[in-house]
mmCIF file of N, CA and C in Angstrom:
data_model
loop_
_atom_site.group_PDB
_atom_site.id
_atom_site.type_symbol
_atom_site.label_atom_id
_atom_site.label_comp_id
_atom_site.label_asym_id
_atom_site.label_seq_id
_atom_site.Cartn_x
_atom_site.Cartn_y
_atom_site.Cartn_z
ATOM 1 N N MET A 1 -14.526 -7.644 -4.447
ATOM 2 C CA MET A 1 -14.057 -6.593 -3.314
ATOM 3 C C MET A 1 -12.972 -6.838 -2.501
ATOM 4 N N ALA A 2 -12.789 -8.289 -2.167
ATOM 5 C CA ALA A 2 -11.669 -8.640 -1.290
ATOM 6 C C ALA A 2 -10.257 -8.231 -2.221
ATOM 7 N N ASP A 3 -10.335 -8.384 -3.259
ATOM 8 C CA ASP A 3 -9.100 -8.076 -4.124
ATOM 9 C C ASP A 3 -8.792 -6.650 -4.120
ATOM 10 N N GLY A 4 -9.769 -5.609 -4.094
ATOM 11 C CA GLY A 4 -9.701 -4.550 -4.185
ATOM 12 C C GLY A 4 -9.115 -3.931 -2.960
ATOM 13 N N GLN A 5 -9.693 -4.426 -1.732
ATOM 14 C CA GLN A 5 -8.988 -4.043 -0.561
ATOM 15 C C GLN A 5 -7.802 -4.455 -0.338
ATOM 16 N N LYS A 6 -7.273 -5.705 -0.748
ATOM 17 C CA LYS A 6 -5.857 -6.128 -0.878
ATOM 18 C C LYS A 6 -4.903 -5.050 -1.579
ATOM 19 N N SER A 7 -5.541 -4.774 -2.718
ATOM 20 C CA SER A 7 -4.527 -3.939 -3.492
ATOM 21 C C SER A 7 -4.423 -2.423 -2.865
ATOM 22 N N GLU A 8 -5.399 -2.116 -2.379
ATOM 23 C CA GLU A 8 -5.343 -0.669 -1.540
ATOM 24 C C GLU A 8 -4.495 -1.006 -0.310
ATOM 25 N N ARG A 9 -4.396 -2.176 0.373
ATOM 26 C CA ARG A 9 -3.545 -2.439 1.498
ATOM 27 C C ARG A 9 -2.117 -2.195 0.854
ATOM 28 N N GLU A 10 -1.824 -3.178 -0.057
ATOM 29 C CA GLU A 10 -0.579 -3.173 -0.733
ATOM 30 C C GLU A 10 -0.001 -1.897 -1.081
ATOM 31 N N ASN A 11 -0.823 -1.136 -1.876
ATOM 32 C CA ASN A 11 -0.459 0.288 -2.025
ATOM 33 C C ASN A 11 -0.075 1.135 -1.124
ATOM 34 N N GLY A 12 -0.767 0.866 0.116
ATOM 35 C CA GLY A 12 -0.634 1.844 1.437
ATOM 36 C C GLY A 12 0.841 1.372 1.917
ATOM 37 N N ASP A 13 1.132 0.103 1.939
ATOM 38 C CA ASP A 13 2.459 -0.419 2.499
ATOM 39 C C ASP A 13 3.442 0.191 1.561
ATOM 40 N N LYS A 14 3.270 0.260 0.265
ATOM 41 C CA LYS A 14 4.227 0.777 -0.526
ATOM 42 C C LYS A 14 4.407 2.261 -0.296
ATOM 43 N N ASP A 15 3.371 2.750 -0.190
ATOM 44 C CA ASP A 15 3.454 4.306 -0.009
ATOM 45 C C ASP A 15 4.216 4.602 1.487
ATOM 46 N N ARG A 16 4.108 3.815 2.513
ATOM 47 C CA ARG A 16 4.809 3.888 3.732
ATOM 48 C C ARG A 16 6.177 3.856 3.696
ATOM 49 N N GLU A 17 6.411 2.666 2.878
ATOM 50 C CA GLU A 17 8.008 2.435 2.746
ATOM 51 C C GLU A 17 8.790 3.455 1.903
ATOM 52 N N ASN A 18 8.082 4.015 0.790
ATOM 53 C CA ASN A 18 8.429 4.991 0.080
ATOM 54 C C ASN A 18 8.502 6.295 1.076
ATOM 55 N N GLY A 19 7.559 6.640 1.643
ATOM 56 C CA GLY A 19 7.861 7.799 2.589
ATOM 57 C C GLY A 19 8.897 7.900 3.479
ATOM 58 N N LYS A 20 9.045 6.475 4.139
ATOM 59 C CA LYS A 20 10.333 6.287 5.229
ATOM 60 C C LYS A 20 11.585 6.601 4.357
ATOM 61 N N LYS A 21 11.711 5.934 3.259
ATOM 62 C CA LYS A 21 12.981 6.020 2.368
ATOM 63 C C LYS A 21 13.209 7.638 1.953
ATOM 64 N N LEU A 22 11.999 8.264 1.670
ATOM 65 C CA LEU A 22 12.320 9.528 1.334
ATOM 66 C C LEU A 22 12.540 10.415 2.473
#
């Protein structure tokens, strides 16, 4: 479960970075 939460967190960070760039 920890891995799943970590992946979701990383994905969220990437989405935020992408949103800021866009």
